[in-house]
């Protein structure tokens, strides 16, 4: 009886999404074809089932039973209203997207070098930007991912950034996605496209937050293209509301000798799932993929990682740390795939979890799939409470129990932040971590 009722509700949610996707405005033929192909794929695949292997640990029953209607958007919020959600410094270029729509009045492109193009995906599509057309919705695999298919079916607007060959963007670029909230469950489909052409260098800080309360689905899709010998720093901060569901798909393609340095920080939402797929598609490509999640209450975070070594002489290093309190739960599934011929692969994957309460739980599922014989691939996972020996050492140096616990927790989280190569971004992330853990910020230098 219960299973049948759930199936009916799930079908209703799926039908609601399909109906809403038909209500979007007119677009060029090629975008319409993408939408229709994704809509057909979503109709065929449907929403994930709680018994699906890739989702069975996440507790998604309420997510798939709720018919989130497309957010109607509202009046453009003022700059003062979104100021608490911004992360970057005053000199950083900033692109702001509200309820899936690019907000030019809240964005500032000052400071971008000549030749760098950034702004609204809808505007780029309208003027038929050839670079955007070549890459938009071409990388995130909606054929394999129901929520990526849903995002492509709702392809409409978002933010894009194209850095031309050999260009250097001196300041990080902040791309902020804001959900305004509503009095009923709503869905937004944030989308970002970042392209670094050969030899280019740029750092991007992608942020998610909300202005209102209530339940909503943020179904985010990010596509990153790293050209030959290009360097991209990709950092994301998820701070959605306590009743939110955040489902994200990030797909990165790295060409020959390209470098991607990524760090994903998850702090908000009742359920957060991030599927990160990185393809090292040129010899000498390098990817550093770090992450941090700090959870409490009944929060759930689910990271699903796929690192695909498609060419020889490539390197990937993954390190994800989690701090879990109360009844929070973390899931980490990491898959390293080494394609035939991808010799001299160097891949490492580690997931560590610090459990601050007996009710917290973490599940790690590392996977290696290797079809080459000259590789160095390792994986590891740890979980447990703060070590008694470490607490004893700090208390023997004069710290009380709470101060010692806080210091060790911060140190565990700060290990991830310290690995961020961009100093301005590192300062931002350190401030967020300290605030979440109740730590005082250091005195200004």
Coordinates of N, CA, C and O in Angstrom, one line a residue, residues 197-363:
X197 N 39.9 29.2 -22.5 CA 40.6 28.8 -23.7 C 42.1 28.5 -23.5 O 42.6 28.8 -22.4
X198 N 42.8 28.0 -24.4 CA 44.2 27.6 -24.2 C 45.1 28.7 -23.6 O 45.1 29.8 -24.0
X199 N 45.8 28.3 -22.5 CA 46.7 29.2 -21.8 C 46.0 30.2 -20.9 O 46.7 31.0 -20.3
X200 N 44.7 30.2 -20.8 CA 44.0 31.2 -20.0 C 44.1 30.8 -18.5 O 44.4 29.6 -18.2
X201 N 43.8 31.8 -17.6 CA 43.9 31.5 -16.2 C 42.8 32.3 -15.5 O 42.7 33.5 -15.7
X202 N 42.0 31.6 -14.6 CA 40.9 32.3 -14.0 C 40.5 31.5 -12.7 O 40.6 30.2 -12.7
X203 N 40.0 32.2 -11.7 CA 39.4 31.5 -10.5 C 37.9 32.0 -10.4 O 37.6 33.2 -10.6
X204 N 37.1 31.0 -10.1 CA 35.6 31.3 -10.1 C 35.1 30.8 -8.7 O 35.4 29.7 -8.3
X205 N 34.4 31.7 -8.0 CA 33.7 31.3 -6.8 C 32.2 31.3 -7.0 O 31.6 32.3 -7.2
X206 N 31.7 30.1 -7.0 CA 30.2 29.9 -7.2 C 29.5 29.7 -5.9 O 29.9 28.9 -5.1
X207 N 28.5 30.6 -5.7 CA 27.8 30.6 -4.4 C 26.3 30.4 -4.6 O 25.7 30.8 -5.6
X208 N 25.7 29.7 -3.6 CA 24.3 29.5 -3.6 C 23.7 29.9 -2.2 O 24.2 29.5 -1.2
X209 N 22.6 30.6 -2.3 CA 22.0 31.1 -1.1 C 20.5 31.5 -1.3 O 20.1 31.5 -2.5
X210 N 19.8 31.8 -0.3 CA 18.4 32.2 -0.4 C 18.1 33.4 0.4 O 18.7 33.7 1.4
X211 N 17.0 34.1 -0.1 CA 16.5 35.3 0.6 C 15.4 35.0 1.5 O 15.0 35.8 2.3
X212 N 14.7 33.8 1.2 CA 13.5 33.5 2.0 C 13.5 32.2 2.6 O 14.5 31.5 2.6
X213 N 12.4 31.8 3.2 CA 12.3 30.6 3.9 C 11.5 29.6 3.0 O 11.1 29.9 1.9
X214 N 11.2 28.4 3.6 CA 10.4 27.5 2.9 C 11.1 26.5 2.1 O 12.4 26.5 2.0
X215 N 10.4 25.5 1.5 CA 11.0 24.4 0.8 C 11.1 24.8 -0.7 O 10.2 25.3 -1.3
X216 N 12.3 24.5 -1.2 CA 12.6 24.6 -2.6 C 13.6 23.7 -3.1 O 14.4 23.1 -2.3
X217 N 13.6 23.4 -4.4 CA 14.6 22.6 -5.0 C 15.5 23.5 -5.9 O 15.1 24.2 -6.8
X218 N 16.8 23.5 -5.6 CA 17.8 24.1 -6.5 C 18.5 23.0 -7.2 O 19.3 22.2 -6.7
X219 N 18.2 22.9 -8.5 CA 18.8 21.9 -9.4 C 19.8 22.5 -10.3 O 19.5 23.0 -11.4
X220 N 21.1 22.5 -9.8 CA 22.1 23.3 -10.4 C 22.9 22.5 -11.4 O 23.2 21.3 -11.1
X221 N 23.3 23.1 -12.5 CA 24.1 22.4 -13.5 C 25.3 23.4 -13.9 O 25.0 24.5 -14.3
X222 N 26.5 22.9 -13.7 CA 27.7 23.7 -14.0 C 28.6 22.9 -15.0 O 28.9 21.7 -14.7
X223 N 29.0 23.6 -16.0 CA 29.9 23.0 -17.0 C 31.2 23.8 -17.1 O 31.1 25.0 -17.2
X224 N 32.3 23.1 -17.0 CA 33.6 23.8 -17.0 C 34.5 23.2 -18.1 O 34.6 22.0 -18.2
X225 N 35.0 24.0 -19.0 CA 35.9 23.6 -20.0 C 37.3 24.2 -19.8 O 37.4 25.4 -19.8
X226 N 38.3 23.4 -19.6 CA 39.7 23.8 -19.3 C 40.5 23.5 -20.6 O 40.7 22.3 -20.9
X227 N 40.9 24.5 -21.3 CA 41.6 24.3 -22.5 C 43.1 23.9 -22.3 O 43.5 23.8 -21.2
X228 N 43.8 23.7 -23.4 CA 45.2 23.3 -23.3 C 46.0 24.3 -22.5 O 46.0 25.5 -22.8
X229 N 46.7 23.8 -21.5 CA 47.6 24.6 -20.7 C 46.9 25.7 -19.9 O 47.5 26.6 -19.4
X230 N 45.6 25.6 -19.8 CA 44.8 26.6 -19.1 C 44.8 26.2 -17.6 O 44.9 25.0 -17.2
X231 N 44.5 27.2 -16.7 CA 44.4 27.0 -15.3 C 43.1 27.5 -14.8 O 42.8 28.7 -15.0
X232 N 42.3 26.7 -14.2 CA 41.0 27.1 -13.7 C 40.9 26.7 -12.2 O 41.1 25.6 -11.8
X233 N 40.6 27.7 -11.4 CA 40.2 27.5 -10.0 C 38.7 27.5 -9.9 O 38.1 28.5 -10.2
X234 N 38.1 26.4 -9.4 CA 36.7 26.4 -9.3 C 36.3 26.1 -7.8 O 36.6 25.0 -7.3
X235 N 35.6 27.0 -7.2 CA 35.3 26.9 -5.8 C 33.8 27.2 -5.6 O 33.3 28.1 -6.2
X236 N 33.1 26.3 -4.9 CA 31.7 26.5 -4.7 C 31.3 26.4 -3.3 O 31.9 25.6 -2.5
X237 N 30.3 27.2 -2.9 CA 29.9 27.3 -1.5 C 28.4 27.2 -1.6 O 27.7 28.0 -2.1
X238 N 27.8 26.1 -0.9 CA 26.4 25.9 -0.9 C 25.9 26.2 0.5 O 26.2 25.6 1.5
X239 N 25.0 27.3 0.5 CA 24.5 27.8 1.8 C 23.0 27.9 1.7 O 22.4 28.9 2.1
X240 N 22.3 27.0 1.1 CA 20.9 27.0 0.9 C 20.1 26.9 2.2 O 20.7 26.5 3.3
X241 N 18.8 27.3 2.2 CA 18.0 27.3 3.4 C 17.8 26.0 4.1 O 18.0 24.9 3.4
X242 N 17.4 25.9 5.3 CA 17.3 24.7 6.1 C 16.2 23.7 5.6 O 16.3 22.5 5.9
X243 N 15.3 24.2 4.7 CA 14.3 23.3 4.2 C 14.5 23.0 2.7 O 13.7 22.4 2.0
X244 N 15.7 23.4 2.2 CA 16.0 23.3 0.8 C 16.5 21.9 0.4 O 17.1 21.2 1.2
X245 N 16.3 21.6 -0.9 CA 17.0 20.5 -1.5 C 17.9 21.0 -2.5 O 17.5 21.7 -3.4
X246 N 19.2 20.7 -2.4 CA 20.2 21.1 -3.4 C 20.7 19.9 -4.1 O 21.4 19.1 -3.6
X247 N 20.4 19.9 -5.4 CA 20.9 18.8 -6.3 C 21.8 19.4 -7.4 O 21.3 20.2 -8.2
X248 N 23.0 19.1 -7.4 CA 24.0 19.8 -8.3 C 24.7 18.7 -9.2 O 25.1 17.7 -8.8
X249 N 24.9 19.1 -10.5 CA 25.7 18.4 -11.4 C 26.8 19.3 -11.9 O 26.5 20.4 -12.5
X250 N 28.1 18.9 -11.7 CA 29.2 19.6 -12.2 C 30.0 18.7 -13.1 O 30.3 17.6 -12.7
X251 N 30.2 19.2 -14.3 CA 31.0 18.4 -15.3 C 32.2 19.3 -15.8 O 31.9 20.4 -16.3
X252 N 33.4 18.7 -15.7 CA 34.6 19.5 -16.1 C 35.3 18.6 -17.1 O 35.5 17.4 -16.9
X253 N 35.8 19.2 -18.2 CA 36.6 18.6 -19.2 C 38.0 19.3 -19.2 O 38.0 20.6 -19.3
X254 N 39.0 18.6 -19.1 CA 40.4 19.2 -19.0 C 41.2 18.7 -20.2 O 41.4 17.5 -20.4
X255 N 41.7 19.6 -21.0 CA 42.5 19.3 -22.2 C 44.0 19.1 -21.8 O 44.4 19.2 -20.6
X256 N 44.8 18.9 -22.8 CA 46.2 18.6 -22.6 C 46.9 19.7 -21.7 O 46.8 20.9 -22.0
X257 N 47.6 19.2 -20.7 CA 48.3 20.1 -19.8 C 47.5 21.1 -19.1 O 48.0 22.0 -18.4
X258 N 46.2 20.9 -19.1 CA 45.3 21.8 -18.4 C 45.2 21.5 -16.9 O 45.5 20.3 -16.5
X259 N 44.9 22.5 -16.0 CA 44.9 22.3 -14.6 C 43.6 22.8 -14.0 O 43.2 23.9 -14.3
X260 N 42.9 21.9 -13.2 CA 41.7 22.3 -12.5 C 42.0 22.1 -11.0 O 42.3 21.0 -10.6
X261 N 41.8 23.2 -10.3 CA 41.9 23.1 -8.8 C 40.5 23.5 -8.3 O 40.0 24.6 -8.5
X262 N 39.8 22.5 -7.6 CA 38.5 22.7 -7.2 C 38.3 22.4 -5.7 O 39.0 21.6 -5.1
X263 N 37.4 23.2 -5.1 CA 37.0 22.9 -3.7 C 35.6 23.2 -3.5 O 35.1 24.3 -3.8
X264 N 34.8 22.2 -3.0 CA 33.4 22.4 -2.8 C 33.1 22.3 -1.3 O 33.5 21.4 -0.6
X265 N 32.4 23.4 -0.9 CA 32.0 23.5 0.6 C 30.5 23.5 0.7 O 29.8 24.2 0.1
X266 N 30.0 22.5 1.5 CA 28.6 22.3 1.7 C 28.2 22.6 3.1 O 28.7 22.0 4.0
X267 N 27.4 23.6 3.3 CA 27.0 24.0 4.7 C 25.5 24.0 4.9 O 25.0 23.8 6.0
X268 N 24.7 24.2 3.9 CA 23.3 24.4 4.0 C 22.5 23.3 3.5 O 23.0 22.2 3.1
X269 N 21.1 23.5 3.4 CA 20.1 22.6 2.8 C 19.9 21.4 3.8 O 20.8 21.0 4.5
X270 N 18.6 20.9 3.7 CA 18.4 19.6 4.5 C 18.9 18.4 3.7 O 19.3 17.5 4.4
X271 N 18.9 18.5 2.4 CA 19.5 17.4 1.6 C 20.3 18.1 0.5 O 19.8 18.9 -0.3
X272 N 21.6 17.8 0.4 CA 22.5 18.3 -0.6 C 23.2 17.1 -1.3 O 23.8 16.3 -0.7
X273 N 23.0 17.1 -2.6 CA 23.7 16.1 -3.4 C 24.5 16.8 -4.5 O 24.0 17.6 -5.3
X274 N 25.8 16.4 -4.6 CA 26.6 17.0 -5.7 C 27.3 15.9 -6.5 O 28.0 15.1 -5.9
X275 N 26.9 15.8 -7.7 CA 27.6 14.8 -8.6 C 28.6 15.6 -9.4 O 28.3 16.5 -10.3
X276 N 29.9 15.2 -9.2 CA 31.0 15.9 -9.9 C 31.7 14.9 -10.8 O 32.2 13.9 -10.3
X277 N 31.7 15.2 -12.1 CA 32.3 14.4 -13.1 C 33.5 15.2 -13.7 O 33.2 16.3 -14.2
X278 N 34.7 14.6 -13.7 CA 35.8 15.3 -14.3 C 36.5 14.3 -15.2 O 36.8 13.2 -14.9
X279 N 36.7 14.8 -16.5 CA 37.3 14.0 -17.5 C 38.6 14.6 -17.9 O 38.7 15.8 -18.3
X280 N 39.7 13.9 -17.6 CA 41.0 14.3 -18.0 C 41.3 13.8 -19.4 O 41.6 12.6 -19.6
X281 N 41.1 14.7 -20.4 CA 41.0 14.3 -21.8 C 42.2 14.7 -22.6 O 42.1 14.7 -23.8
X282 N 43.3 15.0 -22.0 CA 44.5 15.3 -22.7 C 45.7 14.9 -21.8 O 45.7 15.0 -20.6
X283 N 46.8 14.5 -22.5 CA 48.0 14.1 -21.8 C 48.5 15.2 -20.9 O 48.5 16.4 -21.3
X284 N 48.8 14.9 -19.7 CA 49.4 15.9 -18.7 C 48.3 16.7 -18.0 O 48.7 17.6 -17.2
X285 N 47.1 16.4 -18.2 CA 46.0 17.1 -17.5 C 46.1 16.8 -16.0 O 46.5 15.7 -15.6
X286 N 45.7 17.7 -15.1 CA 45.8 17.6 -13.7 C 44.6 18.1 -13.0 O 44.1 19.2 -13.4
X287 N 44.0 17.4 -12.1 CA 42.9 17.8 -11.3 C 43.1 17.6 -9.8 O 43.4 16.5 -9.4
X288 N 42.9 18.7 -9.1 CA 42.8 18.6 -7.6 C 41.4 18.9 -7.2 O 40.9 20.0 -7.4
X289 N 40.8 17.9 -6.5 CA 39.4 18.0 -6.2 C 39.2 17.8 -4.7 O 39.3 16.7 -4.2
X290 N 39.0 18.9 -4.0 CA 38.9 18.9 -2.5 C 37.5 19.3 -2.1 O 36.8 20.0 -2.9
X291 N 37.1 18.9 -0.9 CA 35.7 19.3 -0.5 C 35.6 19.3 1.0 O 36.4 18.6 1.7
X292 N 34.7 20.0 1.5 CA 34.4 20.1 3.0 C 32.9 20.3 3.2 O 32.3 21.0 2.5
X293 N 32.4 19.5 4.2 CA 31.0 19.7 4.6 C 31.0 19.7 6.1 O 31.7 18.9 6.8
X294 N 30.2 20.6 6.6 CA 30.0 20.8 8.0 C 28.5 20.8 8.3 O 27.7 21.7 7.8
X295 N 28.0 19.7 8.9 CA 26.6 19.5 9.1 C 26.2 19.3 10.5 O 26.9 18.9 11.4
X296 N 24.9 19.6 10.8 CA 24.3 19.4 12.1 C 22.8 19.0 11.9 O 22.3 18.9 10.8
X297 N 22.1 18.9 13.0 CA 20.7 18.6 12.9 C 20.5 17.2 12.2 O 21.2 16.3 12.5
X298 N 19.6 17.2 11.2 CA 19.3 16.0 10.4 C 19.7 16.3 9.0 O 19.2 15.6 8.1
X299 N 20.7 17.1 8.8 CA 21.2 17.4 7.4 C 21.8 16.1 6.8 O 22.4 15.3 7.5
X300 N 21.7 16.0 5.5 CA 22.3 15.0 4.7 C 23.1 15.6 3.5 O 22.6 16.5 2.8
X301 N 24.3 15.1 3.3 CA 25.0 15.5 2.2 C 25.5 14.2 1.4 O 25.9 13.3 2.1
X302 N 25.5 14.3 0.1 CA 25.8 13.1 -0.7 C 26.7 13.6 -1.8 O 26.3 14.4 -2.7
X303 N 28.0 13.2 -1.8 CA 28.9 13.5 -2.9 C 29.1 12.3 -3.8 O 29.4 11.2 -3.2
X304 N 28.9 12.4 -5.0 CA 29.0 11.4 -6.0 C 30.1 11.8 -7.0 O 29.8 12.6 -7.8
X305 N 31.3 11.2 -6.9 CA 32.4 11.7 -7.7 C 32.8 10.6 -8.8 O 32.8 9.4 -8.5
X306 N 33.1 11.1 -10.0 CA 33.6 10.3 -11.0 C 34.8 11.0 -11.7 O 34.6 12.1 -12.2
X307 N 36.0 10.5 -11.6 CA 37.1 11.0 -12.2 C 37.6 10.1 -13.3 O 38.0 8.9 -13.0
X308 N 37.5 10.5 -14.5 CA 37.8 9.7 -15.7 C 39.1 10.0 -16.3 O 39.3 11.1 -16.9
X309 N 40.0 9.1 -16.2 CA 41.3 9.3 -16.8 C 41.2 8.7 -18.2 O 41.3 7.5 -18.4
X310 N 41.1 9.6 -19.2 CA 40.9 9.1 -20.6 C 42.2 9.1 -21.4 O 42.2 8.6 -22.5
X311 N 43.2 9.8 -20.9 CA 44.5 9.9 -21.6 C 45.6 9.6 -20.7 O 45.5 9.7 -19.5
X312 N 46.8 9.3 -21.2 CA 48.0 8.9 -20.3 C 48.6 10.2 -19.7 O 48.3 11.3 -20.1
X313 N 49.4 9.9 -18.7 CA 50.2 10.9 -18.0 C 49.3 12.0 -17.3 O 49.7 13.2 -17.3
X314 N 48.2 11.6 -16.7 CA 47.3 12.5 -16.0 C 47.3 12.2 -14.5 O 47.6 11.1 -14.1
X315 N 47.0 13.3 -13.8 CA 47.0 13.2 -12.3 C 45.7 13.7 -11.7 O 45.2 14.8 -12.2
X316 N 45.2 13.0 -10.7 CA 44.0 13.5 -10.0 C 44.2 13.2 -8.5 O 44.5 12.0 -8.2
X317 N 43.9 14.1 -7.7 CA 44.0 14.0 -6.2 C 42.7 14.5 -5.6 O 42.3 15.6 -5.9
X318 N 42.0 13.7 -4.8 CA 40.8 14.0 -4.2 C 40.9 13.9 -2.7 O 41.4 12.9 -2.2
X319 N 40.5 14.9 -2.0 CA 40.4 14.9 -0.5 C 39.2 15.6 0.0 O 39.0 16.8 -0.2
X320 N 38.3 14.8 0.6 CA 37.0 15.4 1.1 C 37.0 15.1 2.6 O 37.1 14.0 3.1
X321 N 36.8 16.2 3.4 CA 36.7 16.1 4.9 C 35.3 16.5 5.3 O 34.7 17.5 4.7
X322 N 34.7 15.8 6.3 CA 33.4 16.1 6.8 C 33.3 16.2 8.3 O 34.0 15.4 9.0
X323 N 32.6 17.2 8.8 CA 32.4 17.4 10.2 C 30.9 17.2 10.4 O 30.1 18.0 9.9
X324 N 30.5 16.2 11.2 CA 29.1 15.9 11.4 C 28.7 15.9 12.9 O 29.4 15.2 13.7
X325 N 27.6 16.6 13.2 CA 27.1 16.6 14.6 C 25.7 16.2 14.6 O 25.0 16.0 13.5
X326 N 25.1 16.0 15.8 CA 23.7 15.7 16.0 C 23.4 14.4 15.2 O 24.1 13.4 15.4
X327 N 22.4 14.4 14.3 CA 22.0 13.2 13.6 C 22.3 13.4 12.1 O 21.7 12.8 11.2
X328 N 23.3 14.2 11.8 CA 23.7 14.5 10.4 C 24.3 13.2 9.8 O 24.8 12.3 10.4
X329 N 24.2 13.2 8.4 CA 24.6 12.0 7.7 C 25.4 12.4 6.4 O 24.9 13.4 5.7
X330 N 26.4 11.8 6.1 CA 27.2 12.0 4.9 C 27.4 10.8 4.1 O 27.6 9.7 4.7
X331 N 27.3 10.9 2.8 CA 27.6 9.8 1.9 C 28.6 10.3 0.9 O 28.5 11.4 0.3
X332 N 29.6 9.5 0.7 CA 30.7 9.8 -0.3 C 30.9 8.6 -1.2 O 31.2 7.5 -0.7
X333 N 30.6 8.7 -2.5 CA 30.9 7.7 -3.5 C 31.9 8.2 -4.5 O 31.6 9.2 -5.2
X334 N 33.0 7.6 -4.5 CA 34.1 8.1 -5.4 C 34.5 7.0 -6.3 O 34.9 5.9 -5.9
X335 N 34.5 7.3 -7.6 CA 34.9 6.3 -8.6 C 36.0 6.9 -9.5 O 35.9 8.0 -10.1
X336 N 37.1 6.2 -9.5 CA 38.2 6.5 -10.4 C 38.2 5.6 -11.6 O 38.3 4.3 -11.3
X337 N 38.0 6.1 -12.8 CA 38.0 5.2 -14.0 C 39.2 5.5 -14.8 O 39.4 6.7 -15.3
X338 N 40.0 4.5 -15.1 CA 41.2 4.6 -15.9 C 40.9 3.9 -17.2 O 40.7 2.7 -17.2
X339 N 40.8 4.6 -18.3 CA 40.4 4.1 -19.6 C 41.6 3.3 -20.2 O 42.8 3.5 -19.8
X340 N 41.3 2.4 -21.1 CA 42.4 1.7 -21.8 C 43.4 2.7 -22.5 O 42.9 3.6 -23.1
X341 N 44.6 2.5 -22.3 CA 45.6 3.3 -22.9 C 46.0 4.5 -22.0 O 47.0 5.2 -22.3
X342 N 45.3 4.7 -20.9 CA 45.7 5.8 -20.0 C 46.8 5.5 -19.0 O 46.6 5.4 -17.8
X343 N 48.0 5.1 -19.6 CA 49.1 4.7 -18.8 C 49.7 5.9 -18.1 O 49.5 7.0 -18.4
X344 N 50.5 5.5 -17.0 CA 51.1 6.5 -16.1 C 50.1 7.4 -15.4 O 50.4 8.5 -15.1
X345 N 48.9 6.8 -15.2 CA 47.9 7.6 -14.4 C 48.4 7.6 -12.9 O 48.8 6.6 -12.4
X346 N 48.2 8.8 -12.3 CA 48.4 8.9 -10.9 C 47.1 9.5 -10.2 O 46.8 10.6 -10.5
X347 N 46.4 8.6 -9.5 CA 45.1 9.0 -8.9 C 45.1 8.6 -7.5 O 45.4 7.5 -7.1
X348 N 44.6 9.6 -6.7 CA 44.5 9.3 -5.2 C 43.1 9.9 -4.8 O 42.7 11.0 -5.2
X349 N 42.5 9.2 -3.8 CA 41.2 9.6 -3.3 C 41.1 9.3 -1.8 O 41.4 8.1 -1.4
X350 N 40.7 10.3 -1.0 CA 40.6 10.1 0.4 C 39.4 10.8 0.9 O 39.1 11.9 0.5
X351 N 38.6 10.1 1.8 CA 37.4 10.8 2.4 C 37.6 10.5 3.9 O 37.6 9.4 4.4
X352 N 37.6 11.6 4.7 CA 37.7 11.6 6.1 C 36.5 12.2 6.8 O 36.0 13.3 6.3
X353 N 36.0 11.6 7.8 CA 34.8 12.1 8.5 C 35.1 12.2 10.0 O 35.5 11.2 10.6
X354 N 34.8 13.4 10.6 CA 34.8 13.5 12.0 C 33.4 13.6 12.6 O 32.6 14.4 12.2
X355 N 33.1 12.6 13.5 CA 31.8 12.5 14.0 C 31.8 13.1 15.4 O 32.5 12.6 16.3
X356 N 31.0 14.1 15.6 CA 31.0 14.9 16.9 C 29.9 14.3 17.8 O 29.8 14.8 19.0
X357 N 29.1 13.4 17.4 CA 28.0 12.9 18.2 C 27.8 11.4 17.9 O 28.2 11.0 16.8
X358 N 27.2 10.7 18.8 CA 26.9 9.3 18.5 C 25.8 9.1 17.5 O 25.7 8.0 16.9
X359 N 25.0 10.1 17.2 CA 23.9 10.0 16.2 C 24.4 10.3 14.8 O 23.6 10.0 13.8
X360 N 25.6 10.8 14.6 CA 26.1 11.2 13.3 C 26.5 9.9 12.6 O 27.0 8.9 13.2
X361 N 26.5 9.9 11.2 CA 26.8 8.8 10.5 C 27.5 9.2 9.1 O 27.1 10.2 8.5
X362 N 28.4 8.4 8.7 CA 29.1 8.6 7.4 C 29.3 7.3 6.7 O 29.6 6.3 7.3
X363 N 29.0 7.3 5.4 CA 29.2 6.1 4.5 C 30.1 6.5 3.4 O 29.8 7.4 2.6

